[in-house]
Each structure stands twice: as structure tokens, then as C-alpha cells.
Coordinates of C-alpha atoms and ligand atoms in Angstrom, one line a residue:
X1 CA 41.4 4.3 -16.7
X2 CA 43.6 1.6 -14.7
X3 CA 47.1 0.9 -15.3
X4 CA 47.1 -2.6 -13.3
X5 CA 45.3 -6.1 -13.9
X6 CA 43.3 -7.6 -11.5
X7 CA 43.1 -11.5 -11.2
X8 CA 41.0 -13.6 -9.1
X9 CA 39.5 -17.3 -8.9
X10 CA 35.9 -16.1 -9.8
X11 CA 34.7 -19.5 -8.7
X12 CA 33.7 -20.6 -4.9
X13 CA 37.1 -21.9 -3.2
X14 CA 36.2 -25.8 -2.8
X15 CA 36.7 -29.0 -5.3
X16 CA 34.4 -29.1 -8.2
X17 CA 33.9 -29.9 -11.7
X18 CA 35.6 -26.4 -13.0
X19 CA 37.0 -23.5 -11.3
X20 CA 37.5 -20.4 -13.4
X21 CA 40.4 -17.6 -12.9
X22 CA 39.8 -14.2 -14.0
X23 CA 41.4 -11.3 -15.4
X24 CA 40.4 -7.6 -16.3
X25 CA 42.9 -5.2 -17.2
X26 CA 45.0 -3.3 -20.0
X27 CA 47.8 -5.9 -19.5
X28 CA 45.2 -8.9 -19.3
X29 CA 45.9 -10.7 -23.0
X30 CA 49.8 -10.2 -22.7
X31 CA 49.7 -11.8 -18.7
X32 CA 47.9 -14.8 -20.1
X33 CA 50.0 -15.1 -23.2
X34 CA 52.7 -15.6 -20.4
X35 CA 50.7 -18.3 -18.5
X36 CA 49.2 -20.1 -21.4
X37 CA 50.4 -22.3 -24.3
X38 CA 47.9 -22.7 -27.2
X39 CA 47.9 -26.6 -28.1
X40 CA 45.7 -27.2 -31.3
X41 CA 46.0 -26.1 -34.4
X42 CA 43.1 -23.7 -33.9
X43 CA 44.0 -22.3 -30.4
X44 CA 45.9 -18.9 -30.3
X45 CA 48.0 -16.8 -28.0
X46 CA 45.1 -14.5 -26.2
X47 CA 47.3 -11.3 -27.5
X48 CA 46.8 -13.0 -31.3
X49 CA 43.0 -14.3 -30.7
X50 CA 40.2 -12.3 -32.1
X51 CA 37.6 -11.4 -29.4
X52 CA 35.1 -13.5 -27.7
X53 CA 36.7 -16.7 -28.2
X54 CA 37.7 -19.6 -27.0
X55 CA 41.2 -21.7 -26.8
X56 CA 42.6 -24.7 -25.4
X57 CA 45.7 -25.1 -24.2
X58 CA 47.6 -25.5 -21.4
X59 CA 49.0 -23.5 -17.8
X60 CA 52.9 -23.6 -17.7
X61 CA 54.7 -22.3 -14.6
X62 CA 58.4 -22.2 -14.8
X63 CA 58.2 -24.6 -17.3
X64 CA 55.8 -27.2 -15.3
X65 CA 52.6 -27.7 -16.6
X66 CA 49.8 -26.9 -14.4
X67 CA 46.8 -28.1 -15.5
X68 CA 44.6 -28.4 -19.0
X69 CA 42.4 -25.5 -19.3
X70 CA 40.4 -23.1 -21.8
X71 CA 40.8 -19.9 -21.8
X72 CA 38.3 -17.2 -23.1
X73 CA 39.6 -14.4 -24.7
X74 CA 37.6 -11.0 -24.8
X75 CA 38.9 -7.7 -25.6
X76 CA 37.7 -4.0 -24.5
X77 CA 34.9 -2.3 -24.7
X78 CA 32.6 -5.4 -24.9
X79 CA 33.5 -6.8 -21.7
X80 CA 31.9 -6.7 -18.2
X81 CA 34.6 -3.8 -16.8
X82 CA 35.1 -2.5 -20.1
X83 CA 38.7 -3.9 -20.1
X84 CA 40.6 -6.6 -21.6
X85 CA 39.0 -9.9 -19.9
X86 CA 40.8 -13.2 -19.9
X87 CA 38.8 -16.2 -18.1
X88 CA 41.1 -19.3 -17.4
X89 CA 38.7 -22.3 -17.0
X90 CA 40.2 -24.6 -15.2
X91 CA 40.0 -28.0 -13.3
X92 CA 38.1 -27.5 -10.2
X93 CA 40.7 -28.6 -7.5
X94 CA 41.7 -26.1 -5.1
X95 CA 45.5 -26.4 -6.1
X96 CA 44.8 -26.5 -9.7
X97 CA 43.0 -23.4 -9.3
X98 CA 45.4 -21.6 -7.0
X99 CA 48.5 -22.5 -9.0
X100 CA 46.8 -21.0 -12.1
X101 CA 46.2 -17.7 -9.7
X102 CA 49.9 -17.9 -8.5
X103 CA 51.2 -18.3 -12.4
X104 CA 48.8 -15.1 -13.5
X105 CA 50.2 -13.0 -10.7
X106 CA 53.7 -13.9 -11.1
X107 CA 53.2 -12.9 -14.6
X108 CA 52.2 -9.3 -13.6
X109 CA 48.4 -9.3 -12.3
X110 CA 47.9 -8.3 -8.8
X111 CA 44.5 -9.9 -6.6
X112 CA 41.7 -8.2 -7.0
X113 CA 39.2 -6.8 -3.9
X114 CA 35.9 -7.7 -3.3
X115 CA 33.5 -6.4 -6.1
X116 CA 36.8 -4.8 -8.0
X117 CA 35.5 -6.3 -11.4
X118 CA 32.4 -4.7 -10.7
X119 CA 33.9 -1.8 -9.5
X120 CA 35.9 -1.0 -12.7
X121 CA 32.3 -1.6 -14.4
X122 CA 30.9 0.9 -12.6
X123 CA 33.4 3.1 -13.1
X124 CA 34.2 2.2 -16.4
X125 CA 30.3 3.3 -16.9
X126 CA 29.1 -0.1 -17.9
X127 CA 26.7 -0.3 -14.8
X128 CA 25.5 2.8 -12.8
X129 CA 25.7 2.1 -8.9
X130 CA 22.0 0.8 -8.9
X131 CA 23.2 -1.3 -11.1
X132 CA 26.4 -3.0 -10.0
X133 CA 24.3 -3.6 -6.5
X134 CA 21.8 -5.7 -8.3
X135 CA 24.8 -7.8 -9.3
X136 CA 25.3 -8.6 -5.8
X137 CA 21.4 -9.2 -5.4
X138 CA 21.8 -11.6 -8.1
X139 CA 24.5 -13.2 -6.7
X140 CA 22.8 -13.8 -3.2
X141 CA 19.3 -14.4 -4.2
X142 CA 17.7 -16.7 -2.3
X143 CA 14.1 -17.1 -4.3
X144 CA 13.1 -16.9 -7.8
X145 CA 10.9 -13.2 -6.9
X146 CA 14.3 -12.3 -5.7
X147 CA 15.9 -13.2 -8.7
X148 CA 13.7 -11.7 -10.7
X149 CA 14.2 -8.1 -8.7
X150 CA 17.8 -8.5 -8.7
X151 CA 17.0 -9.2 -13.0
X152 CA 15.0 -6.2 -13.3
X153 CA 17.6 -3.6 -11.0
X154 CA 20.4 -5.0 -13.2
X155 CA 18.4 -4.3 -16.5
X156 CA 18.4 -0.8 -15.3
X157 CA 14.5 -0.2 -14.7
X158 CA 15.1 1.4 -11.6
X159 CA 18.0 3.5 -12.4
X160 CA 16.0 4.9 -15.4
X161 CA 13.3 6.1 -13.0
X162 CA 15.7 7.4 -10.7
X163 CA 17.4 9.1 -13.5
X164 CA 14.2 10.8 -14.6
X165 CA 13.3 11.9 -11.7
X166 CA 16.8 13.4 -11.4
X167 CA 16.4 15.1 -14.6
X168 CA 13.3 16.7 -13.7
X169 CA 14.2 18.0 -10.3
X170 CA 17.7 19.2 -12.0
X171 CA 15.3 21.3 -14.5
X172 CA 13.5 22.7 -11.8
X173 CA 16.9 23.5 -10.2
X174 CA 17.8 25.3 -13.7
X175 CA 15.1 27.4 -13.7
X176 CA 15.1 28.6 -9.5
X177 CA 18.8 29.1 -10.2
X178 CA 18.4 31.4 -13.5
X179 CA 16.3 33.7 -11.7
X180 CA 19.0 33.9 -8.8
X181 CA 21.4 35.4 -11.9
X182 CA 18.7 37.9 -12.8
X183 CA 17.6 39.6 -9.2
X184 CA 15.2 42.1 -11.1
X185 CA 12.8 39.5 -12.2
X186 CA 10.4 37.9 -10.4
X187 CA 9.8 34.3 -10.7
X188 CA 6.1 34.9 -12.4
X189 CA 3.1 33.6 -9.7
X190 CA 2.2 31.1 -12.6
X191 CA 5.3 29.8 -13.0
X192 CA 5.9 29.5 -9.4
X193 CA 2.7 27.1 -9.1
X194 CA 4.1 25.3 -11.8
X195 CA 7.8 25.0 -10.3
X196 CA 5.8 23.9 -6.9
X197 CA 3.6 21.4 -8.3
X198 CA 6.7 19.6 -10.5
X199 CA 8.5 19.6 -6.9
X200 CA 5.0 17.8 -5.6
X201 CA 5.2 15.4 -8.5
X202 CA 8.6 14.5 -7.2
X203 CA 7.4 13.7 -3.6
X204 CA 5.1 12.2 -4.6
X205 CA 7.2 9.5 -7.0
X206 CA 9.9 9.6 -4.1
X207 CA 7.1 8.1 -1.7
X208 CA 6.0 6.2 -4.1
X209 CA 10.1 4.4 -4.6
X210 CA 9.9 4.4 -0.8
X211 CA 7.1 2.4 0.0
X212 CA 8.4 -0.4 -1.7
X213 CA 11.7 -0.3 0.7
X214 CA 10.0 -3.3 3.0
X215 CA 9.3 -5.7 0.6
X216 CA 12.9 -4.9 -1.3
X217 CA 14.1 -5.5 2.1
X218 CA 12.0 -8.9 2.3
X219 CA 13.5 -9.9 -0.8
X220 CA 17.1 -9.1 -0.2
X221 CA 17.6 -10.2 3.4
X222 CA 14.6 -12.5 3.8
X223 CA 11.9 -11.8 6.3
X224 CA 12.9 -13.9 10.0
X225 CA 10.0 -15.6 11.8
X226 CA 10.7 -17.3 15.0
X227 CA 8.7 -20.1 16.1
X228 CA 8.0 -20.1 19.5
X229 CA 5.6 -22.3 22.0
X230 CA 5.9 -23.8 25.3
X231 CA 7.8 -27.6 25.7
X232 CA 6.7 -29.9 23.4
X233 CA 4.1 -28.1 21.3
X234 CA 5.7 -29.1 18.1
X235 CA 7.4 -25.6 17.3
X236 CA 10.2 -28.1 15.7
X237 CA 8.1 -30.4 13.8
X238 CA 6.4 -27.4 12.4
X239 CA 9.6 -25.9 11.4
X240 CA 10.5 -29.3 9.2
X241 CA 7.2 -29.1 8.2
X242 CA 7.8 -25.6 6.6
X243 CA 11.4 -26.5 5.5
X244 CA 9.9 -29.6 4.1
X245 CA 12.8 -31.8 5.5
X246 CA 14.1 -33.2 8.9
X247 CA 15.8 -30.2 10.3
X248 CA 15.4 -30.4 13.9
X249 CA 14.8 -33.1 16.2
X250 CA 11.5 -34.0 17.5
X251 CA 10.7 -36.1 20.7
X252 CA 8.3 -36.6 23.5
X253 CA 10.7 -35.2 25.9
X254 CA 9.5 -31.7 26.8
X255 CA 12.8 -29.3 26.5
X256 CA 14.1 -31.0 23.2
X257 CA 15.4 -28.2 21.7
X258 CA 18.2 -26.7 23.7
X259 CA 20.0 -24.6 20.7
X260 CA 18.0 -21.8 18.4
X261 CA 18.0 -23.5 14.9
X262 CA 18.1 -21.2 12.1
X263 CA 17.0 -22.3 8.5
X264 CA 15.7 -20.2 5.0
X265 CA 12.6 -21.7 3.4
X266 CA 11.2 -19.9 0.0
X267 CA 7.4 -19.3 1.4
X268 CA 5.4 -18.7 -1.9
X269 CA 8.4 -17.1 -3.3
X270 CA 10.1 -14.8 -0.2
X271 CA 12.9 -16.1 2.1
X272 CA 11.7 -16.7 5.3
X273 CA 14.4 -17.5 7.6
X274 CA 13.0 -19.6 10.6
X275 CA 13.8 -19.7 13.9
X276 CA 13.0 -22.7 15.9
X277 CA 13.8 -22.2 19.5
X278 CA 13.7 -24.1 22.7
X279 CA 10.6 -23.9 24.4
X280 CA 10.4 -21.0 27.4
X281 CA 9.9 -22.4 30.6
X282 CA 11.8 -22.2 34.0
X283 CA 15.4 -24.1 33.2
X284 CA 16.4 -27.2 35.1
X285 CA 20.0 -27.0 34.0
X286 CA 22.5 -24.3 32.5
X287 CA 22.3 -25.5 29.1
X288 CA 18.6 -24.1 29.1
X289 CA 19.7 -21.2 30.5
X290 CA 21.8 -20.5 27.6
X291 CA 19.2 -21.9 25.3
X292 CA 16.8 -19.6 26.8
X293 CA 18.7 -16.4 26.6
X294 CA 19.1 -17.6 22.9
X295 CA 15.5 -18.1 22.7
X296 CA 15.0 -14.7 23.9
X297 CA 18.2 -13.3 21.4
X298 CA 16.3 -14.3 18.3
X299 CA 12.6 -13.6 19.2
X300 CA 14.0 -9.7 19.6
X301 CA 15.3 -9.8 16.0
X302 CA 12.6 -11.2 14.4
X303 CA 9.8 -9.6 12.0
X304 CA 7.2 -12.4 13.5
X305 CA 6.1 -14.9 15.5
X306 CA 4.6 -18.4 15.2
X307 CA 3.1 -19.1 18.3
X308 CA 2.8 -22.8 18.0
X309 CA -0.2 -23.8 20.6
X310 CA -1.0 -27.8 21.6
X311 CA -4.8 -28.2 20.5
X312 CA -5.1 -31.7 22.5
X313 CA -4.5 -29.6 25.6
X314 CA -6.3 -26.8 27.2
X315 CA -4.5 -23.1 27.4
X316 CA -2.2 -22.9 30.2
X317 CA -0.9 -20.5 32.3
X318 CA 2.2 -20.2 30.0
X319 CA 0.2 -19.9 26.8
X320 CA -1.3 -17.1 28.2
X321 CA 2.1 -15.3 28.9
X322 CA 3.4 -16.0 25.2
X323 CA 0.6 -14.3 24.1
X324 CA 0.9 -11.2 26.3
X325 CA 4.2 -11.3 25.8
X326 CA 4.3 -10.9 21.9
X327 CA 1.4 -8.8 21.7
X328 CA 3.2 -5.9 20.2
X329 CA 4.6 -8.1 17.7
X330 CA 3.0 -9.6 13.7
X331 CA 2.2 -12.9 14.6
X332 CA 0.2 -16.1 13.7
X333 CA -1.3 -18.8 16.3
X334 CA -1.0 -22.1 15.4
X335 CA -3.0 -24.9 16.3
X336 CA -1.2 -27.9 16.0
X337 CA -2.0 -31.4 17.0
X338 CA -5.8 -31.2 15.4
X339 CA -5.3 -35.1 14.6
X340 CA -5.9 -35.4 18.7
X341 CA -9.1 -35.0 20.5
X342 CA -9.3 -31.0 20.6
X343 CA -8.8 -29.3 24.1
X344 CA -7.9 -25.9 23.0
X345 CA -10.8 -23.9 22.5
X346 CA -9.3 -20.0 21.2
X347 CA -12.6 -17.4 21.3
X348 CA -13.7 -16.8 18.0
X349 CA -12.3 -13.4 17.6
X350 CA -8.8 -15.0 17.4
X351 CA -7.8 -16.0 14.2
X352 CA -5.9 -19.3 14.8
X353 CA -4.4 -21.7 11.6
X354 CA -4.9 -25.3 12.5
X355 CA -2.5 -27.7 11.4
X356 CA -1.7 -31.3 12.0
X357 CA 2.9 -31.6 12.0
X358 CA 2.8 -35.7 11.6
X359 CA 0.4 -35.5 8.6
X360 CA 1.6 -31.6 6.8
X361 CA -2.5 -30.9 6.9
X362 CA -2.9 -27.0 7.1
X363 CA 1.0 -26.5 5.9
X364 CA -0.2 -24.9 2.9
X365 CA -2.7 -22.7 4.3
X366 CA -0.1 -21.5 7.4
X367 CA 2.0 -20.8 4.2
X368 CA -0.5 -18.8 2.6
X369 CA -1.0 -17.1 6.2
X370 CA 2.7 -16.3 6.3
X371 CA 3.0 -14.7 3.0
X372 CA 0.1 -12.7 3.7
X373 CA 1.1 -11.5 6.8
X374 CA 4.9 -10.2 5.5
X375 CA 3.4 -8.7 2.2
X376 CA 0.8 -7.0 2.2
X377 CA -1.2 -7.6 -1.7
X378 CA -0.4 -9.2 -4.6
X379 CA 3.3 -9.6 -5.4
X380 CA 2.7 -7.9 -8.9
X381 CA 5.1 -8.2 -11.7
X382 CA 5.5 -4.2 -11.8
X383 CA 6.6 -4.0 -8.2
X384 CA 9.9 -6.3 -8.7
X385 CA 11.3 -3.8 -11.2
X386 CA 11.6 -1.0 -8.4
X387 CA 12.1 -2.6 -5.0
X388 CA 14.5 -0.3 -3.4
X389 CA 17.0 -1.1 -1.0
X390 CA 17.9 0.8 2.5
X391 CA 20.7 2.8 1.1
X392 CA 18.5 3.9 -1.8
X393 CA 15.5 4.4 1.4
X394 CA 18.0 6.5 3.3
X395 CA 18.9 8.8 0.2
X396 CA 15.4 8.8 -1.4
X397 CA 14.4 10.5 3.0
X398 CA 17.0 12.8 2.7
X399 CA 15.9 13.7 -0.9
X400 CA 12.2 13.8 -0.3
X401 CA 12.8 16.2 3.2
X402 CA 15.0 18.2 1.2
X403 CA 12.2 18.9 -1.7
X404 CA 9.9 19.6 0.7
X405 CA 11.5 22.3 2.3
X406 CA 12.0 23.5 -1.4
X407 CA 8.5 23.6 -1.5
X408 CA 7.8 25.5 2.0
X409 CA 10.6 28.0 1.0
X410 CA 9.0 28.9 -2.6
X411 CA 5.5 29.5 -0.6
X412 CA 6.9 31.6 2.0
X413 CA 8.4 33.8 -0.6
X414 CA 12.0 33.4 0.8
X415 CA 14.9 33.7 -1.2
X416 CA 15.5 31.6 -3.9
X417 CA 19.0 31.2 -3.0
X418 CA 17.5 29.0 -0.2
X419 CA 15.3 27.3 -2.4
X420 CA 17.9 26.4 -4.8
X421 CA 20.8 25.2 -2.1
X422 CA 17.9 22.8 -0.6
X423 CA 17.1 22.0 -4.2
X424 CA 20.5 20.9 -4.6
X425 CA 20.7 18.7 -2.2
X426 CA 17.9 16.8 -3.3
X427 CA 19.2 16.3 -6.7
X428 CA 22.6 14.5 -5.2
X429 CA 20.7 12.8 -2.7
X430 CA 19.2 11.3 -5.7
X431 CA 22.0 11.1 -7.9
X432 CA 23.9 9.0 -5.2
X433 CA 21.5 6.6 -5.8
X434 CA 22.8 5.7 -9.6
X435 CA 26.4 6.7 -8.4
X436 CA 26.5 9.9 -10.2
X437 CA 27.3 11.8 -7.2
X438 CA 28.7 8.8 -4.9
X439 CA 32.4 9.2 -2.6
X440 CA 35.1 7.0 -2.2
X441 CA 34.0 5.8 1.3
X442 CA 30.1 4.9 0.2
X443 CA 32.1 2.7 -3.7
X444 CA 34.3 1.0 -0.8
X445 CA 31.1 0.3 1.3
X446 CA 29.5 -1.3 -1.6
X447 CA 32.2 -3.4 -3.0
X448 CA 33.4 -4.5 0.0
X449 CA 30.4 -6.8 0.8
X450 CA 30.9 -8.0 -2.6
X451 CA 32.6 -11.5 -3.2
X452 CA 36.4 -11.7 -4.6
X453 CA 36.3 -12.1 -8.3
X454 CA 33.2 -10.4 -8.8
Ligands
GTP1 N1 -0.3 -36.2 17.5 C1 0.5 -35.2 17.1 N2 1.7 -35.2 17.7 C2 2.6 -34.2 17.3 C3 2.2 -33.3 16.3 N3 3.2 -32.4 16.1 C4 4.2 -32.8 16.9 N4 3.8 -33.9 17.6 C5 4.6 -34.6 18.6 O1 4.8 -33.8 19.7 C6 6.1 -34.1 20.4 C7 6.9 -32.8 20.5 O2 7.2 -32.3 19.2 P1 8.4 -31.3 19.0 O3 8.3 -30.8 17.6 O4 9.7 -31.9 19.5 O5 8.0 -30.2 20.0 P2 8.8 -28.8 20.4 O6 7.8 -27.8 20.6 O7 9.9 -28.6 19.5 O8 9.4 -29.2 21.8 P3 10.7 -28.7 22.6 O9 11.8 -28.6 21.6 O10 10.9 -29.7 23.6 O11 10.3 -27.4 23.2 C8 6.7 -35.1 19.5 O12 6.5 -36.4 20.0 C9 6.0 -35.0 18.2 O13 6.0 -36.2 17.4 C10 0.9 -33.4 15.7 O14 0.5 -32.6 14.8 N5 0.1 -34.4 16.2
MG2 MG1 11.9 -28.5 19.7

């Protein structure tokens, strides 16, 4: 399919133990044959090694060595593009690496994009689209539930019931479109409520895909709760609380947190990013301003609040105008300070979650409240093999509004040339999903947000 070879360093750009350089392409063996020199009796040239192996040897670039590496050998079509692949393991230095780069593309590779090895899979047809994105879910997974989604979309479960869904609304298609050919004959009424009620069956399944868009989103990007509370509260001793390590600085001093501090925690499997911010009060010097207009910033983005309340000290006047404040947004009250005499009495029809900062005491159960709050049920085992994503949500709209007014136009008796042209639409709407109908501009969208060397 490609004429050139693509090389990359597949490995993040820093010093560690190994770094690893990679290379897909019809001219991959004879590029490394160039670089590498076999030392061993059972090392080979990559061009003379049988695939899936493994060889040690050496880098060479205009006759300098360059470093000691292995280098894996494996040939087309069992590859992850479906080309030639050659993986230089090298030592992890950034030079080492680099050099080995330099000596494979002066031997005739050329750097890869972002997500061009994936790319060539895709379009090789080793991975459908749904596919290839779970490779970048994979990559930037963030919780083991995450992982697991990212495991399931890679394996192909969602593809599969994308793909049937596909074929069934493409049969449907078949059947509006044969009648178009033959003007004499009448779609029979009982067939009709048949077509109609396989259309049904799709909305149905396509609100089913779409109601898991929030949690795939939760999964993905992480779910951002900001903690906010007037001075001193202990909005940042609740965030190391939830991090479980010294994050943020806690004093006495009311106004100790000047900067918004943003950290991920895994909260009973999902990513919850945290926001601690300074506490919202009337600013005695520009820095608070600035932190305060940060403040602000962050509490717009986020999903929910923690509303961190002082339980040794009556509600004040500013407590009061948190609450009114975030009324319109999720959010949990949290009583903190419950080691101290208690001052803060909430009316009962508040739900509050008490919790003591110095000693962890009600971590677990704020925790529980959290994960409750962003996901609503049981995260069940079923649910991580589907968890769409918002380019899938926006195609699986434009799919489910486009069988719908399928459905309206087959009532209303109206042409079936309309029926079938909206019909169409929804099968590529769909297809786009798995890549089967997918341009240049949304493949270059994808990839590009994918890392070099994947
Ligand atoms: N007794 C008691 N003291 C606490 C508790 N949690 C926090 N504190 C103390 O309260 C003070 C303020 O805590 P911080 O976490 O800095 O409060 P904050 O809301 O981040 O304050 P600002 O950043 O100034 O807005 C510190 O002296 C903490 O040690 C608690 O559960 N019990
Ligand atoms: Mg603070």
C-alpha cells in the first residue's frame, strides 16, 4: 500500500533503562540491514532472519559504532501495520536513541507522524477506526476500569456491535431501495411494519450505545471536581487526603492557597481530576486577585463541587453564598473538622459527609459519595465493552435523527426515494464510526492526537 518506511523512537524521549526505535515499511529489513551488524554466531542480517525473532548486534554509522542493541525482526502480514516491522532496542540515553534514529533515516526511512503506525494499521485493515482509537485509550489510561474499556474497544466488542447494527440498517436500505427500481409495486403494508419496526430496533440500540457516552467520557478524560470552601476550611488538606499524599500546602493562615492546584486521583476506579483552589473571599493583594479569577476559571469547568464547610464553626455569611452560588451545579458538602467541638449544624434535609483531614476518618465514605455522584449504578463488567466516545456520540445523533425521519417518512407514505437518501445517511453516519466511511480530514484528526511512534 506504502512505498516509504516510517521510523520513530517508540519510547518516551528522556534517559532510561531501554529506548526502542521503530520501523514499518516495505523497505524496513533492508534499512536495518544497513544500520545493524549481527555479532554472534546466531544473530542474522534482518533481510536473512526468519520472522519474529530476535538478534544482537550492534548500530554502525559511517563506520562508528553507536551503541549495543537487539533488534527484532518481524515480517508482513503478522505485524501491527501489516508491514515489515524492525524494532531497534536500544540503550535508553537520549543520544543513543537519537543516533540510532539518525543512522535509520540516513539509511532511507523518513519520521513518522503521530499515530502513523497506527494509521497504516488501520488502513492496512488490521484495526478498524474504533479500533486504532482504543489504542490511544490504552495508551493514556489513567485507571484500571479505563484500561479495561480501552482492552475491550481494542478487542473489537464495540466495532462488532456497530458493525451489526450497520448491517442491519444496510438491509433495510436494500430492501427500500429495490422497490425504488420497481415503481409498480408497492412496498406490501406488512412488510412496511416490518421495515419500520427493524428501523425502531435500531433507535433503540443507537440510544442504548449513546447512553453510555458520559461514563466513556468519565473514563477517557476523567471527571474534574473542584474543591471549594471559604479560607481555611481545609479544601487542601482534603485534597491530599483524596490524593493520599502531601500535595498542597496546609496552614493556619487563612488565604494559603493562592494558585488552583490540579491533581488526578483513581476514586474507586475513575479519574477524578481535583481542583483545589484558593478560598473565595474579598482579596487583600493582586496575587489573590489572580488566584481568585483562577478560582473562578476552574469551578466553570468542572463536573462538581466539594464544598468543604468548617464544622467547629457556625455557617457564615460566605458559606451561605457558596451554597447559592453552586446551586445549579452536582455537588457534595463536606463537613470537615468533626474531631473539634461541632458548631455547624446543616438541617437534616441536607445530606452532608463528615470527615476529619488530620485523621483521613470519612475519606472512604466521601470516596464512595464521589463515585456515586459521577456514575450513576453499578460499574458492571458489560458496560466497559461499549463505552462510546464523543466522536462515536456525535455520529451515533446524526445516525439516530437520520433513522427516525426514515421512520416518519415510511408512515407518511412519502416517497421512498426520501426514505432511502435519509436511510443512507444513517448507515455512513454509522459506518464512520469503524472507519468504513471516514475522510482524510476526520484519519488526520485522529492520528494527530496520537503520540510519535505509535
Ligand atoms: N482540627 C482539624 N484541623 C484541620 C482539619 N483539616 C484541616 N485542618 C487545619 O485547618 C487549617 C487550614 O487547612 P487548609 O487545608 O490549609 O485549609 P484551606 O481551606 O486550604 O485554606 P486556604 O488555602 O487558606 O483557603 C490547617 O491548620 C489544617 O491543619 C481537621 O479535620 N481537623
Ligand atoms: Mg488551601
Amino acid at each position: 500500500m506504502f512505498d516509504d518506511t516510517i521510523a520513530a523512537i517508540a519510547t518516551p524521549l528522556g534517559e532510561g533503562g531501554l529506548a526502542v526505535i521503530r520501523l514499518s515499511g516495505v523497505q524496513a529489513l533492508a534499512v536495518a540491514d544497513s544500520s545493524f551488524v549481527p555479532v554472534g554466531k546466531n544473530s542474522r542480517k534482518p533481510t536473512e532472519a526468519t520472522s519474529h525473532t530476535i538478534h544482537y548486534g550492534k548500530v554502525v554509522r559511517r563506520g562508528q559504532q553507536v551503541d549495543e542493541v537487539l533488534c527484532a525482526v518481524m515480517r508482513a502480514p503478522r505485524t501491527y501495520t501489516r508491514e515489515d516491522i524492525v524494532e531497534i532496542t536500544c540503550h535508553g540515553g537520549i543520544l543513543a536513541a537519537k543516533t540510532v534514529l539518525d543512522t535509520v533515516l540516513e539509511n532511507g526511512a523518513r519520521l513518522a507522524m503521530p499515530g502513523e503506525f497506527t494509521k497504516r494499521a488501520f488502513i492496512n485493515g488490521r484495526l478498524d477506526l474504533a479500533q486504532a482509537e482504543a489504542v490511544a485509550d490504552l495508551i493514556h489510561s489513567r485507571t484500571e476500569l479505563a484500561l479495561t474499556a480501552a482492552n475491550e474497544q481494542l478487542a473489537g466488542k464495540l466495532s462488532q456491535r456497530i458493525n451489526e447494527l450497520r448491517d442491519e440498517m444496510m438491509k433495510t436500505l436494500a430492501h427500500v431501495e429495490a422497490h425504488i427500481d420497481f415503481p409498480d409495486e408497492d412496498i406490501a403494508p406488512d412488510t412496511l411494519e416490518q421495515l419500520i419496526s427493524r428501523l425502531e430496533h435500531g433507535v433503540a440500540f443507537m440510544d442504548e450505545l449513546l447512553h453510555t457516552a458520559n461514563e466513556g467520557q468519565i473514563l477517557r478524560r476523567g471527571i474534574r471536581a473542584a474543591i471549594v470552601g471559604r479560607p481555611n476550611a481545609g479544601k487542601s488538606s482534603l485534597l491530599n487526603q483524596l490524593l493520599g499524599h502531601n500535595r498542597a500546602i496546609v496552614s493556619p493562615i487563612p488565604g494559603t492557597t493562592r494558585d488552583t492546584i490540579e491533581e488526578t486521583a483513581n476514586i474507586r476506579g475513575l479519574p477524578v481530576v481535583f481542583i483545589d483552589t484558593a478560598g473565595l473571599r474579598e482579596a487583600r493583594d493582586e496575587i489573590e486577585v489572580e488566584g481568585i479569577r483562577r478560582s473562578h476559571e476552574s469551578l466553570a469547568k468542572a463536573e462538581f463541587i466539594l464544598h468543604v464547610l468548617d464544622a467547629s464553626e457556625p455557617l457564615t455569611e460566605a458559606d451561605e453564598k457558596y451554597r447559592a452560588e453552586f446551586s445549579d451545579k452536582k455537588r457534595i458538602l463536606v463537613r470537615n473538622k468533626t474531631d473539634l467541638p461541632v458548631q455547624l449544624k446543616m438541617p437534616p434535609d441536607v445530606g452532608t459527609v463528615d470527615v476529619c483531614c488530620l485523621s483521613g476518618q470519612g475519606i472512604e465514605a466521601l470516596k464512595d459519595a464521589i463515585k456515586a455522584l459521577a456514575w450513576s449504578g453499578e460499574i458492571k463488567a458489560e458496560m466497559l465493552q461499549v463505552m462510546i466516545n464523543s466522536r462515536h456520540q456525535d455520529a451515533l445523533q446524526r445516525a439516530r435523527a437520520a433513522t427516525r425521519r426514515t421512520v416518519a417518512v415510511l408512515r407518511a407514505g412519502e416517497t421512498l426515494e426520501l426514505a432511502a437518501a435519509d436511510l443512507r445517511i444513517a448507515v455512513n453516519a454509522i459506518g464512520e464510526i469503524v472507519g468504513k466511511t471516514a475522510t482524510e480530514d476526520l484519519l488526520d484528526s485522529i492520528f494527530s492526537q496520537f503520540c510519535i511512534g505509535k
